Coordinates of C-alpha atoms and ligand atoms in Angstrom, one line a residue:
X1 CA 0.0 0.0 0.0
X2 CA 1.3 3.5 -0.8
X3 CA 0.4 7.0 0.4
X4 CA -0.8 9.8 -1.8
X5 CA -1.5 13.4 -1.1
X6 CA -2.4 16.3 -3.5
X7 CA -2.9 20.0 -2.8
X8 CA -4.3 22.9 -4.8
X9 CA -4.8 26.3 -3.1
X10 CA -3.2 29.5 -2.1
X11 CA -0.2 28.2 0.0
X12 CA 3.1 26.9 -1.3
X13 CA 2.3 23.3 -2.0
X14 CA 5.7 21.8 -1.0
X15 CA 5.5 22.0 2.8
X16 CA 1.8 20.8 2.8
X17 CA 2.9 17.8 0.7
X18 CA 6.0 17.0 2.7
X19 CA 4.1 17.1 6.0
X20 CA 1.4 15.0 4.5
X21 CA 4.0 12.4 3.3
X22 CA 5.4 12.3 6.9
X23 CA 1.9 11.4 8.1
X24 CA 1.4 8.9 5.3
X25 CA 4.9 7.2 5.7
X26 CA 3.5 4.3 7.8
X27 CA 1.6 3.2 4.6
X28 CA 4.8 2.5 2.7
X29 CA 8.3 3.9 3.1
X30 CA 10.8 2.7 0.5
X31 CA 10.8 5.9 -1.6
X32 CA 8.9 9.1 -2.0
X33 CA 8.4 12.0 -4.4
X34 CA 6.6 15.2 -5.3
X35 CA 5.5 17.0 -8.5
X36 CA 4.7 20.7 -8.3
X37 CA 3.2 23.0 -11.0
X38 CA 4.7 26.6 -11.0
X39 CA 4.1 29.0 -13.9
X40 CA 3.1 26.1 -16.3
X41 CA 6.3 24.3 -15.5
X42 CA 6.3 20.8 -13.8
X43 CA 9.0 20.3 -11.1
X44 CA 9.5 16.8 -10.1
X45 CA 11.6 15.6 -7.1
X46 CA 11.8 12.0 -6.1
X47 CA 14.2 9.9 -4.1
X48 CA 14.7 6.3 -2.7
X49 CA 14.7 5.9 1.0
X50 CA 12.7 7.2 3.9
X51 CA 11.2 10.7 3.7
X52 CA 13.6 12.6 6.0
X53 CA 16.6 11.1 4.5
X54 CA 15.4 11.2 0.9
X55 CA 12.8 13.6 -0.5
X56 CA 13.0 16.1 2.4
X57 CA 16.7 16.6 1.9
X58 CA 16.2 16.7 -1.9
X59 CA 13.6 19.5 -1.5
X60 CA 15.9 21.3 0.9
X61 CA 18.8 21.3 -1.5
X62 CA 16.7 21.7 -4.6
X63 CA 13.4 23.4 -3.6
X64 CA 10.4 23.7 -5.9
X65 CA 7.7 26.3 -5.9
X66 CA 4.1 26.0 -6.8
X67 CA 0.6 26.1 -5.2
X68 CA -0.5 22.8 -7.0
X69 CA 1.1 19.6 -6.4
X70 CA 0.9 15.8 -5.8
X71 CA 3.1 13.6 -3.8
X72 CA 3.6 9.8 -3.0
X73 CA 5.3 7.6 -0.6
X74 CA 5.9 4.1 -1.9
X75 CA 5.6 0.5 -0.8
X76 CA 7.0 -1.2 -4.0
X77 CA 4.9 -3.7 -5.9
X78 CA 6.3 -3.4 -9.5
X79 CA 10.0 -2.5 -9.8
X80 CA 12.3 -2.4 -6.8
X81 CA 12.8 0.7 -4.6
X82 CA 14.9 3.2 -6.6
X83 CA 14.9 6.8 -7.6
X84 CA 13.6 6.1 -11.1
X85 CA 10.8 3.8 -9.8
X86 CA 9.7 6.4 -7.3
X87 CA 6.6 8.3 -8.0
X88 CA 5.4 10.7 -9.6
X89 CA 5.8 9.3 -13.0
X90 CA 5.5 11.4 -16.2
X91 CA 3.8 10.8 -19.5
X92 CA 5.9 10.7 -22.8
X93 CA 5.6 14.5 -23.2
X94 CA 6.7 15.2 -19.6
X95 CA 3.7 17.6 -19.1
X96 CA 1.5 15.1 -17.0
X97 CA 2.5 13.7 -13.6
X98 CA 0.8 10.8 -11.9
X99 CA 1.0 9.2 -8.4
X100 CA -0.7 5.8 -7.9
X101 CA -1.7 3.5 -5.1
X102 CA -2.6 0.0 -6.3
X103 CA -1.7 -2.5 -9.1
X104 CA -2.4 -2.1 -12.9
X105 CA -2.9 -5.8 -13.7
X106 CA -2.9 -5.3 -17.6
X107 CA 0.1 -2.9 -17.5
X108 CA 2.2 -5.2 -19.7
X109 CA -0.3 -5.3 -22.6
X110 CA -0.9 -1.5 -22.3
X111 CA 2.9 -1.0 -22.2
X112 CA 3.3 -3.1 -25.4
X113 CA 0.6 -1.0 -27.2
X114 CA 2.4 2.2 -26.1
X115 CA 5.8 1.1 -27.1
X116 CA 4.5 0.2 -30.6
X117 CA 3.2 3.8 -30.7
X118 CA 6.7 5.0 -29.9
X119 CA 6.5 5.6 -26.2
X120 CA 9.8 5.2 -24.2
X121 CA 9.7 4.2 -20.6
X122 CA 12.2 5.2 -17.8
X123 CA 11.0 2.9 -15.0
X124 CA 9.9 -0.7 -14.4
X125 CA 6.6 0.4 -12.8
X126 CA 2.9 -0.1 -13.8
X127 CA 2.3 3.5 -12.9
X128 CA 4.4 5.0 -15.6
X129 CA 2.4 3.0 -18.1
X130 CA -0.7 4.7 -16.7
X131 CA 0.9 8.1 -17.0
X132 CA 1.7 7.5 -20.7
X133 CA -1.8 6.3 -21.3
X134 CA -3.3 9.4 -19.9
X135 CA -0.9 11.5 -21.9
X136 CA -1.9 9.7 -25.1
X137 CA -5.6 10.4 -24.5
X138 CA -4.9 14.0 -23.4
X139 CA -3.4 14.7 -26.8
X140 CA -6.6 13.4 -28.4
X141 CA -8.9 15.3 -26.0
X142 CA -6.9 18.5 -26.1
X143 CA -7.7 19.0 -29.9
X144 CA -11.4 19.0 -29.0
X145 CA -11.4 22.7 -28.3
X146 CA -14.9 22.5 -26.8
X147 CA -13.6 20.6 -23.8
X148 CA -13.2 22.8 -20.8
X149 CA -11.2 20.1 -19.0
X150 CA -9.4 17.6 -21.2
X151 CA -7.4 16.2 -18.3
X152 CA -10.5 14.8 -16.6
X153 CA -11.7 13.3 -19.8
X154 CA -8.3 11.9 -20.6
X155 CA -8.1 10.2 -17.2
X156 CA -11.5 8.8 -17.7
X157 CA -10.5 7.5 -21.1
X158 CA -7.3 5.9 -19.8
X159 CA -9.0 4.3 -16.7
X160 CA -11.5 2.6 -19.1
X161 CA -8.5 0.6 -20.5
X162 CA -7.2 -0.3 -17.1
X163 CA -7.7 -3.6 -15.2
X164 CA -6.6 -3.5 -11.6
X165 CA -6.7 -1.3 -8.5
X166 CA -5.9 2.3 -8.3
X167 CA -6.1 5.5 -6.2
X168 CA -4.4 8.2 -8.3
X169 CA -3.8 11.9 -8.5
X170 CA -2.8 13.6 -11.8
X171 CA -1.6 17.1 -12.7
X172 CA -0.8 18.7 -16.1
X173 CA 1.1 21.8 -17.1
X174 CA -1.7 22.8 -19.4
X175 CA -4.2 23.0 -16.5
X176 CA -2.0 24.5 -13.8
X177 CA -4.6 24.8 -11.0
X178 CA -6.3 21.4 -11.5
X179 CA -5.8 18.1 -9.8
X180 CA -7.7 15.1 -11.1
X181 CA -8.1 12.0 -8.9
X182 CA -9.8 8.6 -9.2
X183 CA -10.1 5.3 -7.3
X184 CA -10.9 1.7 -7.7
X185 CA -10.1 -0.6 -4.8
X186 CA -7.7 1.8 -3.1
X187 CA -8.9 4.6 -0.9
X188 CA -9.1 8.3 -2.0
X189 CA -10.5 11.2 0.0
X190 CA -11.2 14.8 -0.9
X191 CA -10.3 17.3 1.8
X192 CA -12.4 20.5 1.7
X193 CA -10.6 23.7 2.7
X194 CA -11.3 27.4 2.4
X195 CA -9.8 28.4 -1.0
X196 CA -7.9 25.1 -1.1
X197 CA -8.6 21.4 -1.7
X198 CA -6.8 18.2 -0.8
X199 CA -6.7 14.7 -2.2
X200 CA -5.3 11.9 -0.2
X201 CA -5.4 8.1 0.4
X202 CA -5.6 8.6 4.2
X203 CA -7.2 11.3 6.2
X204 CA -4.3 11.4 8.7
X205 CA -2.5 13.4 6.0
X206 CA -4.9 16.3 5.9
X207 CA -6.6 16.3 9.3
X208 CA -4.4 19.2 10.4
X209 CA -5.8 21.3 7.6
X210 CA -9.5 20.3 7.5
X211 CA -11.9 17.7 8.9
X212 CA -14.5 18.1 6.2
X213 CA -14.0 15.3 3.7
X214 CA -15.6 13.3 0.9
X215 CA -14.9 9.6 0.8
X216 CA -14.8 8.8 -2.9
X217 CA -16.3 5.5 -4.2
X218 CA -15.0 3.2 -6.8
X219 CA -14.9 4.6 -10.3
X220 CA -15.4 8.2 -9.0
X221 CA -13.3 10.7 -10.9
X222 CA -12.8 14.0 -9.0
X223 CA -11.6 17.3 -10.4
X224 CA -10.3 19.7 -7.8
X225 CA -9.4 23.4 -8.1
X226 CA -8.8 26.0 -5.4
X227 CA -12.4 27.0 -5.2
X228 CA -14.4 23.9 -6.0
X229 CA -14.4 20.2 -6.8
X230 CA -16.6 18.1 -9.0
X231 CA -17.1 14.3 -9.0
X232 CA -18.3 12.1 -11.9
X233 CA -18.5 8.3 -12.0
X234 CA -17.0 6.3 -14.8
X235 CA -20.0 4.0 -14.6
X236 CA -23.0 6.0 -13.6
X237 CA -21.7 9.5 -14.8
X238 CA -23.3 11.1 -11.8
X239 CA -21.7 10.7 -8.3
X240 CA -23.6 11.7 -5.1
X241 CA -21.3 13.7 -3.0
X242 CA -21.6 13.2 0.8
X243 CA -19.6 15.6 3.0
X244 CA -18.4 13.8 6.2
X245 CA -16.6 15.1 9.3
X246 CA -13.6 13.4 10.5
X247 CA -14.0 11.9 14.1
X248 CA -10.5 12.4 15.2
X249 CA -8.2 15.4 15.7
X250 CA -4.7 16.0 14.3
X251 CA -3.1 15.4 17.7
X252 CA -4.6 11.9 17.7
X253 CA -2.2 10.8 15.1
X254 CA 0.7 12.5 16.7
X255 CA 3.3 10.5 18.7
X256 CA 3.3 12.8 21.8
X257 CA 5.9 12.1 24.4
X258 CA 6.2 8.4 23.3
X259 CA 9.3 7.2 21.4
X260 CA 7.1 5.2 19.0
X261 CA 3.5 5.2 17.9
X262 CA 3.3 1.5 18.8
X263 CA 4.2 2.2 22.5
X264 CA 1.6 5.2 22.6
X265 CA -1.1 2.9 21.1
X266 CA -0.3 0.1 23.7
X267 CA -0.7 2.7 26.4
X268 CA -3.9 3.9 24.9
X269 CA -5.5 0.6 25.3
X270 CA -7.4 1.3 28.6
X271 CA -9.2 4.1 26.8
X272 CA -9.6 1.9 23.7
X273 CA -11.6 -0.7 25.6
X274 CA -13.7 2.1 27.2
X275 CA -14.3 3.7 23.8
X276 CA -15.4 0.1 22.4
X277 CA -17.7 -0.2 25.3
X278 CA -19.2 3.2 25.5
X279 CA -23.0 3.2 24.9
X280 CA -23.1 -0.5 24.1
X281 CA -23.8 -2.1 27.5
X282 CA -27.4 -2.6 28.5
X283 CA -27.2 -3.7 32.2
X284 CA -30.9 -3.6 32.6
X285 CA -31.5 -6.0 29.7
X286 CA -28.2 -7.8 30.6
X287 CA -27.2 -7.5 27.0
X288 CA -25.1 -5.4 24.6
X289 CA -26.5 -3.0 21.9
X290 CA -25.1 -1.8 18.6
X291 CA -26.3 1.1 16.4
X292 CA -25.1 0.0 13.0
X293 CA -25.7 -3.7 12.4
X294 CA -28.7 -2.8 10.3
X295 CA -30.3 -6.2 11.0
X296 CA -33.6 -6.5 12.8
X297 CA -33.8 -8.7 15.9
X298 CA -35.7 -11.3 13.8
X299 CA -32.8 -11.3 11.1
X300 CA -30.2 -11.6 13.9
X301 CA -32.1 -14.5 15.5
X302 CA -32.4 -16.2 12.1
X303 CA -28.6 -16.3 11.6
X304 CA -27.6 -19.9 11.8
X305 CA -23.9 -19.6 10.9
X306 CA -21.3 -16.9 10.9
X307 CA -18.1 -17.0 8.7
X308 CA -15.5 -14.5 9.8
X309 CA -13.0 -13.4 7.2
X310 CA -9.9 -11.4 8.0
X311 CA -6.1 -11.2 7.7
X312 CA -3.2 -11.0 10.0
X313 CA -3.9 -9.8 13.5
X314 CA -7.5 -9.3 12.6
X315 CA -7.6 -13.0 11.7
X316 CA -6.3 -13.8 15.1
X317 CA -9.0 -11.7 16.7
X318 CA -11.4 -13.6 14.5
X319 CA -10.2 -17.0 16.0
X320 CA -11.0 -15.7 19.4
X321 CA -14.4 -14.4 18.1
X322 CA -15.1 -18.0 17.0
X323 CA -14.6 -19.2 20.6
X324 CA -16.6 -16.3 22.1
X325 CA -19.6 -16.5 19.8
X326 CA -19.8 -20.2 19.8
X327 CA -19.7 -20.3 23.6
X328 CA -22.0 -17.4 24.3
X329 CA -24.5 -17.7 21.5
X330 CA -24.1 -21.4 20.5
X331 CA -23.9 -20.2 17.0
X332 CA -21.5 -22.1 14.6
X333 CA -18.7 -19.9 13.5
X334 CA -16.0 -20.6 10.9
X335 CA -12.9 -18.4 10.6
X336 CA -11.3 -18.0 7.1
X337 CA -8.3 -16.2 5.9
X338 CA -10.0 -13.6 3.7
X339 CA -8.0 -14.5 0.7
X340 CA -8.9 -18.1 1.0
X341 CA -12.6 -17.4 1.5
X342 CA -12.5 -15.5 -1.9
X343 CA -11.2 -18.4 -3.8
X344 CA -12.2 -21.8 -2.1
X345 CA -15.9 -21.4 -2.8
X346 CA -16.9 -21.9 0.8
X347 CA -20.5 -23.2 1.2
X348 CA -22.8 -20.5 2.5
X349 CA -26.3 -21.5 3.7
X350 CA -29.4 -19.2 3.4
X351 CA -28.9 -17.8 6.9
X352 CA -25.1 -17.6 6.9
X353 CA -23.7 -14.2 7.5
X354 CA -20.2 -13.0 6.7
X355 CA -18.4 -10.9 9.3
X356 CA -15.2 -9.2 8.2
X357 CA -12.7 -7.6 10.6
X358 CA -10.3 -4.9 9.4
X359 CA -8.6 -2.1 11.3
X360 CA -7.9 -0.1 8.1
X361 CA -11.1 -1.1 6.2
X362 CA -9.0 -1.2 3.1
X363 CA -7.2 -4.6 3.1
X364 CA -7.7 -5.9 -0.4
X365 CA -8.1 -9.5 0.6
X366 CA -10.8 -8.7 3.2
X367 CA -12.6 -6.2 0.8
X368 CA -12.7 -9.0 -1.8
X369 CA -14.2 -11.5 0.7
X370 CA -16.9 -9.0 1.6
X371 CA -17.7 -8.4 -2.1
X372 CA -17.8 -12.2 -2.7
X373 CA -20.3 -12.8 0.1
X374 CA -22.5 -10.0 -1.2
X375 CA -22.2 -11.3 -4.8
X376 CA -23.7 -14.6 -3.5
X377 CA -26.5 -12.7 -1.7
X378 CA -25.4 -12.9 1.8
X379 CA -25.4 -10.1 4.3
X380 CA -21.9 -8.9 5.2
X381 CA -21.1 -7.2 8.5
X382 CA -17.9 -5.6 9.4
X383 CA -15.9 -4.6 12.5
X384 CA -13.8 -1.6 11.4
X385 CA -11.7 1.2 12.8
X386 CA -11.3 3.6 10.0
X387 CA -14.6 5.6 9.5
X388 CA -15.5 6.0 5.9
X389 CA -13.1 3.3 4.7
X390 CA -14.1 1.2 1.7
X391 CA -15.1 -1.8 3.7
X392 CA -17.1 0.4 6.2
X393 CA -19.0 1.8 3.2
X394 CA -19.7 -1.4 1.4
X395 CA -20.7 -3.6 4.4
X396 CA -24.4 -4.0 5.0
X397 CA -23.9 -3.1 8.6
X398 CA -21.1 -2.7 11.0
X399 CA -19.5 -1.9 14.4
X400 CA -16.8 0.8 14.7
X401 CA -13.9 0.2 17.0
X402 CA -13.6 4.0 17.9
X403 CA -9.9 3.3 18.6
X404 CA -8.6 6.4 16.8
X405 CA -5.9 6.4 14.2
X406 CA -3.6 3.3 14.6
X407 CA -0.3 4.5 13.0
X408 CA 2.1 1.8 14.2
X409 CA 2.3 -0.9 11.5
X410 CA 2.1 -3.6 14.3
X411 CA -1.6 -3.6 15.3
X412 CA -2.2 -3.4 19.0
X413 CA -5.1 -1.3 20.2
X414 CA -7.3 -2.3 17.2
X415 CA -6.7 -5.9 18.3
X416 CA -7.8 -5.3 21.8
X417 CA -10.8 -3.2 20.6
X418 CA -11.9 -6.0 18.3
X419 CA -11.8 -8.6 21.1
X420 CA -13.9 -6.3 23.2
X421 CA -16.4 -5.8 20.4
X422 CA -16.5 -9.5 19.7
X423 CA -17.3 -10.3 23.4
X424 CA -20.2 -7.8 23.2
X425 CA -21.4 -9.3 20.0
X426 CA -21.4 -12.7 21.6
X427 CA -23.4 -11.4 24.4
X428 CA -25.8 -9.6 22.1
X429 CA -26.4 -12.7 20.0
X430 CA -26.3 -15.0 23.0
X431 CA -29.1 -13.0 24.8
X432 CA -31.3 -13.6 21.7
X433 CA -30.7 -17.4 22.2
X434 CA -29.6 -19.4 25.2
X435 CA -27.3 -17.0 27.3
X436 CA -28.8 -16.3 30.7
X437 CA -29.1 -12.9 32.1
X438 CA -26.8 -14.0 35.0
X439 CA -24.0 -15.2 32.7
X440 CA -24.3 -12.2 30.5
X441 CA -24.2 -9.8 33.4
X442 CA -21.1 -11.6 34.7
X443 CA -19.4 -11.2 31.3
X444 CA -20.4 -7.5 31.0
X445 CA -19.1 -6.7 34.4
X446 CA -15.8 -8.5 33.8
X447 CA -15.5 -6.5 30.5
X448 CA -15.9 -3.2 32.4
X449 CA -13.1 -4.1 34.7
X450 CA -10.7 -4.6 31.8
X451 CA -9.5 -1.0 31.4
X452 CA -8.3 -0.8 34.9
X453 CA -6.7 -4.3 34.6
X454 CA -4.8 -3.1 31.5
X455 CA -3.7 0.0 33.5
X456 CA -2.2 -2.4 36.1
X457 CA -0.5 -4.4 33.4
X458 CA 1.0 -1.3 31.9
X459 CA 2.6 -0.6 35.2
X460 CA 4.7 -3.7 34.6
X461 CA 6.3 -2.1 31.6
X462 CA 9.7 -1.8 33.1
X463 CA 9.9 -5.4 34.4
X464 CA 8.7 -6.6 31.0
X465 CA 11.4 -4.4 29.4
X466 CA 14.1 -6.1 31.6
X467 CA 12.7 -9.5 30.6
X468 CA 12.8 -8.5 26.9
X469 CA 16.5 -7.4 27.3
X470 CA 17.2 -10.8 28.7
X471 CA 15.7 -12.7 25.7
X472 CA 16.5 -10.2 22.9
X473 CA 19.5 -12.1 21.5
X474 CA 17.3 -15.3 20.8
X475 CA 16.9 -16.1 17.2
X476 CA 13.9 -18.4 17.5
X477 CA 10.8 -18.4 19.8
X478 CA 7.8 -20.5 20.4
X479 CA 4.5 -19.1 21.7
X480 CA 2.2 -21.8 23.1
X481 CA -1.2 -21.9 24.5
X482 CA -4.5 -23.8 24.4
X483 CA -8.2 -22.8 24.1
X484 CA -9.2 -19.1 24.2
X485 CA -5.5 -18.0 24.6
X486 CA -4.2 -20.1 21.7
X487 CA -4.9 -17.3 19.2
X488 CA -3.3 -15.0 21.7
X489 CA -0.2 -17.0 21.4
X490 CA -0.3 -16.7 17.6
X491 CA -0.8 -12.9 17.9
X492 CA 2.1 -12.7 20.4
X493 CA 4.4 -14.4 17.9
X494 CA 3.3 -12.2 15.0
X495 CA 4.0 -9.1 17.1
X496 CA 7.4 -10.3 17.8
X497 CA 8.4 -11.4 14.3
X498 CA 7.0 -8.4 12.5
X499 CA 8.9 -5.8 14.5
X500 CA 12.0 -7.6 15.6
X501 CA 12.5 -9.9 12.6
X502 CA 13.1 -12.9 15.0
X503 CA 11.6 -16.1 13.8
X504 CA 8.7 -16.7 16.3
X505 CA 6.1 -19.4 15.9
X506 CA 2.7 -19.4 17.6
X507 CA 1.4 -22.9 18.0
X508 CA -1.1 -25.0 19.9
X509 CA 0.5 -26.3 23.1
X510 CA -1.4 -29.6 22.5
X511 CA 0.0 -29.9 19.0
X512 CA 3.6 -29.1 20.0
X513 CA 4.3 -32.7 20.8
X514 CA 3.3 -33.9 17.3
X515 CA 6.5 -32.7 15.7
X516 CA 7.6 -29.1 16.5
X517 CA 8.9 -30.0 19.9
X518 CA 11.9 -31.4 17.9
X519 CA 13.0 -27.7 17.6
X520 CA 13.2 -27.2 21.3
X521 CA 16.7 -26.7 22.8
X522 CA 18.3 -24.5 25.4
X523 CA 18.6 -21.6 22.9
X524 CA 14.9 -21.6 22.0
X525 CA 12.8 -19.7 24.5
X526 CA 9.1 -20.7 24.7
X527 CA 6.4 -18.2 25.8
X528 CA 3.6 -20.1 27.5
X529 CA 0.3 -18.2 27.8
X530 CA -1.0 -20.2 30.7
X531 CA -3.7 -18.5 32.8
X532 CA -5.7 -20.4 35.4
X533 CA -8.5 -21.3 33.0
X534 CA -10.0 -24.7 32.1
X535 CA -6.9 -25.6 30.0
X536 CA -4.4 -24.8 32.8
X537 CA -3.6 -28.4 33.9
X538 CA -3.0 -29.6 30.4
X539 CA -1.0 -26.6 29.4
X540 CA 1.2 -27.0 32.5
X541 CA 1.9 -30.6 31.4
X542 CA 3.0 -29.3 27.9
X543 CA 5.2 -26.8 29.8
X544 CA 6.8 -29.6 31.6
X545 CA 7.6 -31.4 28.3
X546 CA 9.5 -28.2 27.1
X547 CA 11.4 -27.9 30.4
X548 CA 12.3 -31.6 30.2
X549 CA 14.2 -30.7 26.9
X550 CA 16.0 -27.8 28.5
X551 CA 13.8 -25.2 26.7
X552 CA 13.7 -21.8 28.5
X553 CA 10.2 -20.9 29.5
X554 CA 8.5 -17.5 30.0
X555 CA 5.0 -17.9 31.4
X556 CA 2.2 -15.4 31.1
X557 CA 0.1 -16.5 34.1
X558 CA -2.7 -15.5 36.5
X559 CA -1.8 -13.4 39.6
X560 CA -1.6 -15.6 42.6
X561 CA -0.6 -18.8 40.8
X562 CA 1.9 -20.3 43.2
X563 CA 2.8 -23.2 40.9
X564 CA 4.0 -21.5 37.9
X565 CA 7.1 -19.9 39.4
X566 CA 8.4 -23.4 40.2
X567 CA 8.4 -24.6 36.6
X568 CA 9.0 -21.4 34.5
X569 CA 12.3 -19.4 34.2
X570 CA 10.3 -16.1 34.1
X571 CA 6.7 -15.2 34.9
X572 CA 4.6 -12.3 33.8
X573 CA 1.4 -12.0 35.9
X574 CA -2.0 -10.9 34.7
X575 CA -5.1 -10.0 36.7
X576 CA -7.6 -12.8 37.3
X577 CA -10.6 -12.6 34.9
X578 CA -13.2 -14.8 33.2
X579 CA -11.7 -17.3 30.8
X580 CA -13.0 -15.6 27.5
X581 CA -11.3 -12.3 28.5
X582 CA -7.8 -13.7 29.1
X583 CA -6.8 -13.1 25.5
X584 CA -7.2 -9.4 26.1
X585 CA -5.2 -9.3 29.3
X586 CA -2.4 -11.7 28.1
X587 CA -1.9 -9.9 24.8
X588 CA -0.9 -6.6 26.5
X589 CA 2.3 -7.9 28.1
X590 CA 3.1 -9.8 25.0
X591 CA 2.8 -6.5 23.0
X592 CA 5.3 -4.8 25.4
X593 CA 7.6 -7.9 25.3
X594 CA 7.8 -7.7 21.5
X595 CA 8.1 -3.9 21.5
X596 CA 11.1 -3.8 23.9
X597 CA 12.9 -6.7 22.1
X598 CA 12.6 -4.9 18.8
X599 CA 13.9 -1.6 20.3
X600 CA 16.8 -3.5 22.0
X601 CA 17.6 -5.0 18.5
X602 CA 17.6 -1.5 16.9
X603 CA 14.6 -2.2 14.7
X604 CA 12.3 0.5 13.3
X605 CA 9.4 -0.4 15.4
X606 CA 6.8 1.7 13.7
X607 CA 7.9 1.1 10.1
X608 CA 9.3 -2.5 10.1
X609 CA 11.1 -3.5 6.9
X610 CA 9.0 -5.0 4.0
X611 CA 5.7 -4.1 5.7
X612 CA 2.9 -1.4 5.3
X613 CA 0.1 -0.5 7.6
X614 CA -2.6 -1.7 5.2
X615 CA -2.2 -4.2 2.4
X616 CA -4.3 -2.8 -0.4
X617 CA -3.0 -5.2 -2.9
X618 CA -4.0 -9.0 -3.1
Ligands
LIG701 C1 -0.7 -6.8 12.3 O1 0.2 -6.3 13.2 C2 -0.2 -6.5 10.9 N1 0.0 -5.1 10.7 C3 -1.2 -7.1 9.8 O2 -1.2 -8.5 10.1 C4 -2.6 -6.6 9.8 O3 -3.3 -7.0 11.0 C5 -3.3 -7.2 8.6 O4 -2.7 -6.7 7.4 C6 -4.8 -6.8 8.6 O5 -5.0 -5.4 8.5 P1 -6.5 -4.8 8.7 O6 -6.9 -5.2 10.1 O7 -6.3 -3.3 8.5 O8 -7.4 -5.5 7.6

């Protein structure tokens, strides 16, 4: 996934674009570039590398003027990170610049057609092909004198030839105060200012300038000038424009006094749970309530199976959701990797509902799963964090996390928020079925105690840091658990591997003895998530098997457990709670453990290598 920002207005565009790129960098960070229009000249600066070492220095040493411009920070899909593969890309004439987030799947055929027509290419990217295509159509449109805006029409013409996904911004020397943008499968948002307009793939990039936005839909083509904007749709020609107000403030996506966004977001988690619970607990009815499911009680009661589709950390949350909803509502739940759901033709009965989980609301695999279920006539619900995201707008109903912007590439607070919401959903569905008021009330009260319990866990940060320093040199880890905390073990392993680059494997403690235990030796630490729940005795037996093979053991256990210290090398204690809520409490120390190991190993915690915050390509 890449980040795009465009500006047309009264101010110098360069600083606006550069600050926007910094706020977009978590979406992709292997190269960046800007294109500015000044007195009918196009000035392009682009560099491989992070923004501050690359494009920022380039602009400092070789500034560019202009009040209209576009910019891009890249996560490479076609063509390795390099100066020439960085965006913006130009057309053959050099008068049109394009930045693009997505994948042009038929770029090779288009390139062959353009090469035959005499076009020469400088880069290995699919985006440059799109730039040349727009340029070719622009030359045709420009001759039609009657056209007030040949650039918009040329973009429409070119996109009709394109197969694939795109979020683009385009400028041209012959229309110096115009930006044209369009999207299909990648997010694009108009920011509405006073005498200025913005175009961006992520509202974080413009929230400091405006909170009035328009979330564009697939096939929308937007034309922006200083004073106005217009939207047409490639398919329907007209495009209803709905102006929304961003829920969050600029400071919500600032790091504040924290060294990393990830640490800030870990420490936000007590508030995150409170936000997820706010207005959703009905103590009198001993149930939970949601405003946006858009399903009647009768429709909710008629559901006889739920398929949950997600990716990465959201998929781990989905696995816990399976345990929760099956236990609380006795509803069969099946969890699928979003991409597998799209292609394995999973049987869906009449009253099967798809639930997708996505922090960004833009993950391509998850979006495709939602569209697949809807294509087959099924209701698709979503648990989402980013308001106005593509999945949020295409779902039939949904539940917002209200977790605020999650900037760290490693998802933390969104995971905890999702688990909170899935617990509420289990109670909500359960109270329409077999769940007693007493059991529901017990669950809701235990949920309301979670924010304070997380506060107490965060006070262990220093001791967890010391533990992390002890184990930071290890090159291989196992994370083991059973039952509800098994997916928490998977998540703990993912956190460690994605920010510290250590090989870490989450596994069922029960399954360990069927092969992987061969990997255990004194150099391979195992983190056991072993709260005093119904699996405790069996998990302790698995722990003993590891100890018998000299494997170092770190246990995440319940406060007051006197046995664990006798068998584990190190213990992290979590407050006692109900079994279904242990995944929330045990994940917080594992987030801190991974964070401190990554910092100790000198890794870029917020922008780990090879990763991006949201994967908008399949
Ligand atoms: C988690 O730390 C990763 N960043 C990644 O696995 C992420 O959870 C996954 O890409 C899904 O993202 P989404 O929730 O925005 O759909």
